[in-house]
């Protein structure tokens, strides 16, 4: 971190300017929000005290027409006030995103540790995406098989004219996913497969086929969960580095 702190000194003025803008805009937003809240509370209290002539007849038949007009104007002003608050809130978020973007750009260029996290993250994100896609595809296959078995037997299903083509597509899909998991394991130096996924498939009977599909679903979900856990770990580490830079900027804001 010490070396990173030294590199940050060259760009700290830029961060400080953005941080100062954020501080000022956030303070203004809080002030305007407090003002809006107070005015809105007064407006709500005033409307609760209106009589039926003011509520339903706009103050006619002896009601207070001036009060109705005053509250209508207040409602319009509050509406415009709320719109300006939303715009101010958008500006605060935009500045926050700008600071985050600048910090990430800095870390992605100057921090080997952060760069390594980014590289690892891509591997985890890819296998997580592949696992989710594989899981959803298997779930759909299982659903279609279950629907078909309502009207036919497992034997007839396997002997259907399209069965050979569909089975080959299924095996190809399993093999491809297996290859991607093996590649992921090599990068991560971990062991997620006890055997090749093809070896876990037994289609000799309806029960063994369903058991095989369930096994594949469980395994792909396990890999997805593993990848997501690693993503969360990296997210915390990256977040810690970003927070450290934010803290350094806040210490130099003057």
PDB file of C-alpha atoms in Angstrom:
ATOM      1  CA  UNK A   1       0.000   0.000   0.000  1.00  0.00           C
ATOM      2  CA  UNK A   2       2.912   2.364   0.754  1.00  0.00           C
ATOM      3  CA  UNK A   3       4.121   2.347  -2.855  1.00  0.00           C
ATOM      4  CA  UNK A   4       0.575   2.941  -4.037  1.00  0.00           C
ATOM      5  CA  UNK A   5       0.244   5.887  -1.658  1.00  0.00           C
ATOM      6  CA  UNK A   6       3.348   7.459  -3.184  1.00  0.00           C
ATOM      7  CA  UNK A   7       1.997   7.054  -6.723  1.00  0.00           C
ATOM      8  CA  UNK A   8      -1.290   8.592  -5.617  1.00  0.00           C
ATOM      9  CA  UNK A   9       0.454  11.853  -4.714  1.00  0.00           C
ATOM     10  CA  UNK A  10       0.769  12.727  -8.407  1.00  0.00           C
ATOM     11  CA  UNK A  11      -2.983  12.524  -9.027  1.00  0.00           C
ATOM     12  CA  UNK A  12      -4.274  13.596  -5.634  1.00  0.00           C
ATOM     13  CA  UNK A  13      -5.092  17.173  -6.768  1.00  0.00           C
ATOM     14  CA  UNK A  14      -7.541  15.827  -9.353  1.00  0.00           C
ATOM     15  CA  UNK A  15      -9.234  13.579  -6.798  1.00  0.00           C
ATOM     16  CA  UNK A  16      -9.368  16.403  -4.259  1.00  0.00           C
ATOM     17  CA  UNK A  17     -11.182  18.705  -6.689  1.00  0.00           C
ATOM     18  CA  UNK A  18     -13.808  16.067  -7.444  1.00  0.00           C
ATOM     19  CA  UNK A  19     -14.123  15.200  -3.755  1.00  0.00           C
ATOM     20  CA  UNK A  20     -14.601  18.865  -2.880  1.00  0.00           C
ATOM     21  CA  UNK A  21     -17.347  19.145  -5.486  1.00  0.00           C
ATOM     22  CA  UNK A  22     -18.997  16.058  -3.986  1.00  0.00           C
ATOM     23  CA  UNK A  23     -18.779  17.431  -0.441  1.00  0.00           C
ATOM     24  CA  UNK A  24     -20.301  20.767  -1.438  1.00  0.00           C
ATOM     25  CA  UNK A  25     -23.047  19.234  -3.560  1.00  0.00           C
ATOM     26  CA  UNK A  26     -23.903  16.644  -0.886  1.00  0.00           C
ATOM     27  CA  UNK A  27     -24.117  19.374   1.754  1.00  0.00           C
ATOM     28  CA  UNK A  28     -26.400  21.416  -0.477  1.00  0.00           C
ATOM     29  CA  UNK A  29     -28.577  18.369  -1.149  1.00  0.00           C
ATOM     30  CA  UNK A  30     -28.907  17.645   2.596  1.00  0.00           C
ATOM     31  CA  UNK A  31     -29.785  21.275   3.311  1.00  0.00           C
ATOM     32  CA  UNK A  32     -32.402  21.370   0.554  1.00  0.00           C
ATOM     33  CA  UNK A  33     -33.784  17.974   1.631  1.00  0.00           C
ATOM     34  CA  UNK A  34     -34.211  19.177   5.211  1.00  0.00           C
ATOM     35  CA  UNK A  35     -35.952  22.283   3.919  1.00  0.00           C
ATOM     36  CA  UNK A  36     -38.253  20.231   1.702  1.00  0.00           C
ATOM     37  CA  UNK A  37     -39.058  17.827   4.555  1.00  0.00           C
ATOM     38  CA  UNK A  38     -39.989  20.682   6.892  1.00  0.00           C
ATOM     39  CA  UNK A  39     -42.182  22.401   4.275  1.00  0.00           C
ATOM     40  CA  UNK A  40     -43.872  19.145   3.327  1.00  0.00           C
ATOM     41  CA  UNK A  41     -44.637  18.360   6.970  1.00  0.00           C
ATOM     42  CA  UNK A  42     -46.212  21.789   7.404  1.00  0.00           C
ATOM     43  CA  UNK A  43     -48.232  21.265   4.221  1.00  0.00           C
ATOM     44  CA  UNK A  44     -49.444  17.827   5.358  1.00  0.00           C
ATOM     45  CA  UNK A  45     -50.457  19.196   8.760  1.00  0.00           C
ATOM     46  CA  UNK A  46     -52.351  22.063   7.117  1.00  0.00           C
ATOM     47  CA  UNK A  47     -54.278  19.733   4.798  1.00  0.00           C
ATOM     48  CA  UNK A  48     -55.342  17.593   7.775  1.00  0.00           C
ATOM     49  CA  UNK A  49     -57.033  20.631   9.310  1.00  0.00           C
ATOM     50  CA  UNK A  50     -59.126  21.452   6.247  1.00  0.00           C
ATOM     51  CA  UNK A  51     -62.898  21.317   6.663  1.00  0.00           C
ATOM     52  CA  UNK A  52     -65.234  19.577   4.271  1.00  0.00           C
ATOM     53  CA  UNK A  53     -65.948  22.829   2.382  1.00  0.00           C
ATOM     54  CA  UNK A  54     -62.231  23.275   1.667  1.00  0.00           C
ATOM     55  CA  UNK A  55     -61.659  19.582   0.856  1.00  0.00           C
ATOM     56  CA  UNK A  56     -64.627  18.987  -1.427  1.00  0.00           C
ATOM     57  CA  UNK A  57     -65.931  22.421  -2.506  1.00  0.00           C
ATOM     58  CA  UNK A  58     -62.659  24.375  -2.887  1.00  0.00           C
ATOM     59  CA  UNK A  59     -63.771  26.705  -0.076  1.00  0.00           C
ATOM     60  CA  UNK A  60     -67.143  27.653  -1.525  1.00  0.00           C
ATOM     61  CA  UNK A  61     -70.341  27.838   0.559  1.00  0.00           C
ATOM     62  CA  UNK A  62     -68.611  29.639   3.391  1.00  0.00           C
ATOM     63  CA  UNK A  63     -65.277  27.868   3.308  1.00  0.00           C
ATOM     64  CA  UNK A  64     -61.805  29.432   3.311  1.00  0.00           C
ATOM     65  CA  UNK A  65     -61.073  29.906  -0.389  1.00  0.00           C
ATOM     66  CA  UNK A  66     -57.889  31.853   0.348  1.00  0.00           C
ATOM     67  CA  UNK A  67     -56.500  28.944   2.356  1.00  0.00           C
ATOM     68  CA  UNK A  68     -57.337  26.505  -0.439  1.00  0.00           C
ATOM     69  CA  UNK A  69     -55.560  28.709  -2.966  1.00  0.00           C
ATOM     70  CA  UNK A  70     -52.556  29.031  -0.644  1.00  0.00           C
ATOM     71  CA  UNK A  71     -52.269  25.262  -0.205  1.00  0.00           C
ATOM     72  CA  UNK A  72     -52.635  24.689  -3.950  1.00  0.00           C
ATOM     73  CA  UNK A  73     -49.733  27.056  -4.561  1.00  0.00           C
ATOM     74  CA  UNK A  74     -47.745  25.304  -1.841  1.00  0.00           C
ATOM     75  CA  UNK A  75     -48.411  21.948  -3.513  1.00  0.00           C
ATOM     76  CA  UNK A  76     -47.111  23.260  -6.861  1.00  0.00           C
ATOM     77  CA  UNK A  77     -44.027  24.703  -5.167  1.00  0.00           C
ATOM     78  CA  UNK A  78     -43.396  21.441  -3.313  1.00  0.00           C
ATOM     79  CA  UNK A  79     -43.697  19.511  -6.568  1.00  0.00           C
ATOM     80  CA  UNK A  80     -41.138  21.768  -8.240  1.00  0.00           C
ATOM     81  CA  UNK A  81     -38.963  21.575  -5.123  1.00  0.00           C
ATOM     82  CA  UNK A  82     -39.062  17.774  -5.284  1.00  0.00           C
ATOM     83  CA  UNK A  83     -38.037  17.819  -8.950  1.00  0.00           C
ATOM     84  CA  UNK A  84     -35.060  20.056  -8.171  1.00  0.00           C
ATOM     85  CA  UNK A  85     -34.094  17.706  -5.321  1.00  0.00           C
ATOM     86  CA  UNK A  86     -34.119  14.744  -7.684  1.00  0.00           C
ATOM     87  CA  UNK A  87     -31.853  16.603 -10.089  1.00  0.00           C
ATOM     88  CA  UNK A  88     -29.503  17.481  -7.229  1.00  0.00           C
ATOM     89  CA  UNK A  89     -29.506  13.856  -6.081  1.00  0.00           C
ATOM     90  CA  UNK A  90     -28.612  12.758  -9.618  1.00  0.00           C
ATOM     91  CA  UNK A  91     -25.704  15.191  -9.576  1.00  0.00           C
ATOM     92  CA  UNK A  92     -24.434  13.751  -6.277  1.00  0.00           C
ATOM     93  CA  UNK A  93     -24.599  10.216  -7.680  1.00  0.00           C
ATOM     94  CA  UNK A  94     -22.890  11.344 -10.876  1.00  0.00           C
ATOM     95  CA  UNK A  95     -19.993  12.854  -8.925  1.00  0.00           C
ATOM     96  CA  UNK A  96     -19.732   9.722  -6.769  1.00  0.00           C
ATOM     97  CA  UNK A  97     -19.563   7.623  -9.940  1.00  0.00           C
ATOM     98  CA  UNK A  98     -16.942   9.977 -11.333  1.00  0.00           C
ATOM     99  CA  UNK A  99     -14.759   9.570  -8.239  1.00  0.00           C
ATOM    100  CA  UNK A 100     -15.178   5.796  -8.333  1.00  0.00           C
ATOM    101  CA  UNK A 101     -14.328   5.726 -12.032  1.00  0.00           C
ATOM    102  CA  UNK A 102     -11.171   7.805 -11.488  1.00  0.00           C
ATOM    103  CA  UNK A 103     -10.055   5.632  -8.575  1.00  0.00           C
ATOM    104  CA  UNK A 104     -10.602   2.415 -10.557  1.00  0.00           C
ATOM    105  CA  UNK A 105      -8.729   3.908 -13.506  1.00  0.00           C
ATOM    106  CA  UNK A 106      -5.840   4.808 -11.205  1.00  0.00           C
ATOM    107  CA  UNK A 107      -5.730   1.389  -9.509  1.00  0.00           C
ATOM    108  CA  UNK A 108      -6.060  -0.451 -12.829  1.00  0.00           C
ATOM    109  CA  UNK A 109      -2.956   1.362 -14.041  1.00  0.00           C
ATOM    110  CA  UNK A 110      -0.796   1.673 -10.936  1.00  0.00           C
ATOM    111  CA  UNK A 111      -1.639  -1.284  -8.656  1.00  0.00           C
ATOM    112  CA  UNK A 112      -0.388  -4.771  -9.661  1.00  0.00           C
ATOM    113  CA  UNK A 113      -2.501  -6.185  -6.822  1.00  0.00           C
ATOM    114  CA  UNK A 114      -5.677  -4.571  -8.146  1.00  0.00           C
ATOM    115  CA  UNK A 115      -4.806  -5.659 -11.703  1.00  0.00           C
ATOM    116  CA  UNK A 116      -4.423  -9.264 -10.511  1.00  0.00           C
ATOM    117  CA  UNK A 117      -7.839  -9.056  -8.857  1.00  0.00           C
ATOM    118  CA  UNK A 118      -9.349  -7.849 -12.126  1.00  0.00           C
ATOM    119  CA  UNK A 119      -7.791 -10.764 -14.008  1.00  0.00           C
ATOM    120  CA  UNK A 120      -9.001 -13.325 -11.472  1.00  0.00           C
ATOM    121  CA  UNK A 121     -12.440 -11.768 -11.444  1.00  0.00           C
ATOM    122  CA  UNK A 122     -12.870 -12.355 -15.165  1.00  0.00           C
ATOM    123  CA  UNK A 123     -12.216 -16.091 -14.760  1.00  0.00           C
ATOM    124  CA  UNK A 124     -14.768 -16.336 -11.957  1.00  0.00           C
ATOM    125  CA  UNK A 125     -17.365 -14.289 -13.843  1.00  0.00           C
ATOM    126  CA  UNK A 126     -16.971 -16.412 -16.978  1.00  0.00           C
ATOM    127  CA  UNK A 127     -17.403 -19.752 -15.202  1.00  0.00           C
ATOM    128  CA  UNK A 128     -20.286 -18.369 -13.144  1.00  0.00           C
ATOM    129  CA  UNK A 129     -22.033 -17.294 -16.334  1.00  0.00           C
ATOM    130  CA  UNK A 130     -21.306 -20.641 -18.022  1.00  0.00           C
ATOM    131  CA  UNK A 131     -22.518 -22.575 -14.970  1.00  0.00           C
ATOM    132  CA  UNK A 132     -25.754 -20.603 -14.763  1.00  0.00           C
ATOM    133  CA  UNK A 133     -26.373 -21.121 -18.481  1.00  0.00           C
ATOM    134  CA  UNK A 134     -25.591 -24.850 -18.235  1.00  0.00           C
ATOM    135  CA  UNK A 135     -27.842 -25.226 -15.180  1.00  0.00           C
ATOM    136  CA  UNK A 136     -30.773 -23.471 -16.867  1.00  0.00           C
ATOM    137  CA  UNK A 137     -30.332 -25.551 -20.009  1.00  0.00           C
ATOM    138  CA  UNK A 138     -30.312 -28.800 -18.010  1.00  0.00           C
ATOM    139  CA  UNK A 139     -33.374 -27.728 -16.045  1.00  0.00           C
ATOM    140  CA  UNK A 140     -35.178 -27.148 -19.345  1.00  0.00           C
ATOM    141  CA  UNK A 141     -34.094 -30.563 -20.652  1.00  0.00           C
ATOM    142  CA  UNK A 142     -35.333 -32.216 -17.470  1.00  0.00           C
ATOM    143  CA  UNK A 143     -38.652 -30.388 -17.721  1.00  0.00           C
ATOM    144  CA  UNK A 144     -39.168 -31.476 -21.347  1.00  0.00           C
ATOM    145  CA  UNK A 145     -38.329 -35.073 -20.516  1.00  0.00           C
ATOM    146  CA  UNK A 146     -40.746 -35.066 -17.580  1.00  0.00           C
ATOM    147  CA  UNK A 147     -43.485 -33.617 -19.799  1.00  0.00           C
ATOM    148  CA  UNK A 148     -42.840 -36.217 -22.511  1.00  0.00           C
ATOM    149  CA  UNK A 149     -42.918 -39.109 -20.025  1.00  0.00           C
ATOM    150  CA  UNK A 150     -46.507 -38.233 -19.188  1.00  0.00           C
ATOM    151  CA  UNK A 151     -47.474 -39.564 -22.634  1.00  0.00           C
ATOM    152  CA  UNK A 152     -44.798 -42.196 -23.349  1.00  0.00           C
ATOM    153  CA  UNK A 153     -42.244 -44.524 -21.747  1.00  0.00           C
ATOM    154  CA  UNK A 154     -38.512 -43.983 -21.286  1.00  0.00           C
ATOM    155  CA  UNK A 155     -37.782 -46.740 -23.798  1.00  0.00           C
ATOM    156  CA  UNK A 156     -39.987 -45.141 -26.460  1.00  0.00           C
ATOM    157  CA  UNK A 157     -38.428 -41.778 -25.756  1.00  0.00           C
ATOM    158  CA  UNK A 158     -34.899 -43.121 -26.323  1.00  0.00           C
ATOM    159  CA  UNK A 159     -35.980 -44.838 -29.536  1.00  0.00           C
ATOM    160  CA  UNK A 160     -37.660 -41.745 -30.960  1.00  0.00           C
ATOM    161  CA  UNK A 161     -36.414 -40.720 -34.427  1.00  0.00           C
ATOM    162  CA  UNK A 162     -34.934 -37.472 -33.078  1.00  0.00           C
ATOM    163  CA  UNK A 163     -33.427 -39.031 -29.947  1.00  0.00           C
ATOM    164  CA  UNK A 164     -29.964 -39.732 -31.398  1.00  0.00           C
ATOM    165  CA  UNK A 165     -29.487 -36.134 -32.572  1.00  0.00           C
ATOM    166  CA  UNK A 166     -30.787 -34.642 -29.331  1.00  0.00           C
ATOM    167  CA  UNK A 167     -28.647 -36.968 -27.220  1.00  0.00           C
ATOM    168  CA  UNK A 168     -25.542 -36.018 -29.195  1.00  0.00           C
ATOM    169  CA  UNK A 169     -26.314 -32.341 -28.666  1.00  0.00           C
ATOM    170  CA  UNK A 170     -26.740 -33.047 -24.959  1.00  0.00           C
ATOM    171  CA  UNK A 171     -23.423 -34.907 -24.708  1.00  0.00           C
ATOM    172  CA  UNK A 172     -21.645 -32.179 -26.673  1.00  0.00           C
ATOM    173  CA  UNK A 173     -23.024 -29.573 -24.303  1.00  0.00           C
ATOM    174  CA  UNK A 174     -21.856 -31.547 -21.250  1.00  0.00           C
ATOM    175  CA  UNK A 175     -18.388 -32.076 -22.764  1.00  0.00           C
ATOM    176  CA  UNK A 176     -18.011 -28.394 -23.590  1.00  0.00           C
ATOM    177  CA  UNK A 177     -18.995 -27.326 -20.084  1.00  0.00           C
ATOM    178  CA  UNK A 178     -16.618 -29.944 -18.654  1.00  0.00           C
ATOM    179  CA  UNK A 179     -13.755 -28.472 -20.710  1.00  0.00           C
ATOM    180  CA  UNK A 180     -14.485 -24.984 -19.415  1.00  0.00           C
ATOM    181  CA  UNK A 181     -14.562 -26.203 -15.813  1.00  0.00           C
ATOM    182  CA  UNK A 182     -11.232 -28.022 -16.275  1.00  0.00           C
ATOM    183  CA  UNK A 183      -9.685 -24.848 -17.722  1.00  0.00           C
ATOM    184  CA  UNK A 184     -11.071 -22.871 -14.770  1.00  0.00           C
ATOM    185  CA  UNK A 185      -9.639 -25.387 -12.307  1.00  0.00           C
ATOM    186  CA  UNK A 186      -6.177 -24.995 -13.827  1.00  0.00           C
ATOM    187  CA  UNK A 187      -6.314 -21.226 -13.428  1.00  0.00           C
ATOM    188  CA  UNK A 188      -7.632 -21.403  -9.877  1.00  0.00           C
ATOM    189  CA  UNK A 189      -5.558 -24.429  -8.840  1.00  0.00           C
ATOM    190  CA  UNK A 190      -8.633 -26.106  -7.374  1.00  0.00           C
ATOM    191  CA  UNK A 191     -10.464 -29.402  -7.875  1.00  0.00           C
ATOM    192  CA  UNK A 192     -14.199 -29.167  -8.538  1.00  0.00           C
ATOM    193  CA  UNK A 193     -14.717 -32.380 -10.532  1.00  0.00           C
ATOM    194  CA  UNK A 194     -14.290 -35.865  -9.081  1.00  0.00           C
ATOM    195  CA  UNK A 195     -14.699 -37.302 -12.600  1.00  0.00           C
ATOM    196  CA  UNK A 196     -15.558 -36.063 -16.065  1.00  0.00           C
ATOM    197  CA  UNK A 197     -19.199 -35.080 -16.231  1.00  0.00           C
ATOM    198  CA  UNK A 198     -19.861 -37.520 -19.063  1.00  0.00           C
ATOM    199  CA  UNK A 199     -18.839 -40.382 -16.768  1.00  0.00           C
ATOM    200  CA  UNK A 200     -21.599 -39.425 -14.327  1.00  0.00           C
ATOM    201  CA  UNK A 201     -24.353 -39.876 -16.934  1.00  0.00           C
ATOM    202  CA  UNK A 202     -26.373 -43.107 -17.056  1.00  0.00           C
ATOM    203  CA  UNK A 203     -29.363 -43.163 -19.413  1.00  0.00           C
ATOM    204  CA  UNK A 204     -30.087 -46.872 -19.170  1.00  0.00           C
ATOM    205  CA  UNK A 205     -33.327 -46.273 -17.270  1.00  0.00           C
ATOM    206  CA  UNK A 206     -35.685 -43.449 -16.429  1.00  0.00           C
ATOM    207  CA  UNK A 207     -34.604 -43.366 -12.793  1.00  0.00           C
ATOM    208  CA  UNK A 208     -30.872 -43.396 -13.570  1.00  0.00           C
ATOM    209  CA  UNK A 209     -31.347 -40.718 -16.234  1.00  0.00           C
ATOM    210  CA  UNK A 210     -33.184 -38.431 -13.820  1.00  0.00           C
ATOM    211  CA  UNK A 211     -30.559 -39.118 -11.170  1.00  0.00           C
ATOM    212  CA  UNK A 212     -27.863 -38.208 -13.693  1.00  0.00           C
ATOM    213  CA  UNK A 213     -29.584 -34.967 -14.601  1.00  0.00           C
ATOM    214  CA  UNK A 214     -30.035 -34.104 -10.931  1.00  0.00           C
ATOM    215  CA  UNK A 215     -26.355 -34.836 -10.350  1.00  0.00           C
ATOM    216  CA  UNK A 216     -25.352 -32.505 -13.177  1.00  0.00           C
ATOM    217  CA  UNK A 217     -27.668 -29.809 -11.844  1.00  0.00           C
ATOM    218  CA  UNK A 218     -26.174 -30.128  -8.360  1.00  0.00           C
ATOM    219  CA  UNK A 219     -22.604 -30.070  -9.668  1.00  0.00           C
ATOM    220  CA  UNK A 220     -23.140 -27.018 -11.885  1.00  0.00           C
ATOM    221  CA  UNK A 221     -24.845 -25.246  -8.980  1.00  0.00           C
ATOM    222  CA  UNK A 222     -21.890 -26.106  -6.702  1.00  0.00           C
ATOM    223  CA  UNK A 223     -19.459 -24.643  -9.240  1.00  0.00           C
ATOM    224  CA  UNK A 224     -21.649 -21.560  -9.644  1.00  0.00           C
ATOM    225  CA  UNK A 225     -21.726 -21.072  -5.861  1.00  0.00           C
ATOM    226  CA  UNK A 226     -17.956 -21.531  -5.638  1.00  0.00           C
ATOM    227  CA  UNK A 227     -17.373 -18.925  -8.347  1.00  0.00           C
ATOM    228  CA  UNK A 228     -19.821 -16.508  -6.705  1.00  0.00           C
ATOM    229  CA  UNK A 229     -18.037 -16.912  -3.370  1.00  0.00           C
ATOM    230  CA  UNK A 230     -14.726 -16.044  -5.048  1.00  0.00           C
ATOM    231  CA  UNK A 231     -16.354 -13.064  -6.756  1.00  0.00           C
ATOM    232  CA  UNK A 232     -17.551 -11.804  -3.368  1.00  0.00           C
ATOM    233  CA  UNK A 233     -14.081 -12.264  -1.852  1.00  0.00           C
ATOM    234  CA  UNK A 234     -12.463 -10.287  -4.671  1.00  0.00           C
ATOM    235  CA  UNK A 235     -15.184  -7.636  -4.487  1.00  0.00           C
ATOM    236  CA  UNK A 236     -14.357  -7.092  -0.796  1.00  0.00           C
ATOM    237  CA  UNK A 237     -10.631  -6.859  -1.502  1.00  0.00           C
ATOM    238  CA  UNK A 238     -11.147  -4.439  -4.384  1.00  0.00           C
ATOM    239  CA  UNK A 239     -13.596  -2.479  -2.279  1.00  0.00           C
ATOM    240  CA  UNK A 240     -11.016  -2.242   0.483  1.00  0.00           C
ATOM    241  CA  UNK A 241      -8.449  -0.793  -1.914  1.00  0.00           C
ATOM    242  CA  UNK A 242     -10.963   1.691  -3.292  1.00  0.00           C
ATOM    243  CA  UNK A 243     -11.972   2.742   0.226  1.00  0.00           C
ATOM    244  CA  UNK A 244      -8.302   3.219   1.114  1.00  0.00           C
ATOM    245  CA  UNK A 245      -7.837   5.598  -1.814  1.00  0.00           C
ATOM    246  CA  UNK A 246     -11.040   7.433  -0.871  1.00  0.00           C
ATOM    247  CA  UNK A 247      -9.702   7.824   2.663  1.00  0.00           C
ATOM    248  CA  UNK A 248      -6.410   9.204   1.396  1.00  0.00           C
ATOM    249  CA  UNK A 249      -8.287  11.693  -0.775  1.00  0.00           C
ATOM    250  CA  UNK A 250     -10.416  12.781   2.177  1.00  0.00           C
ATOM    251  CA  UNK A 251      -7.262  13.391   4.229  1.00  0.00           C
ATOM    252  CA  UNK A 252      -5.941  15.724   1.515  1.00  0.00           C
ATOM    253  CA  UNK A 253      -9.224  17.511   0.759  1.00  0.00           C
ATOM    254  CA  UNK A 254      -7.942  20.801   2.094  1.00  0.00           C
TER     255      UNK A 254
END
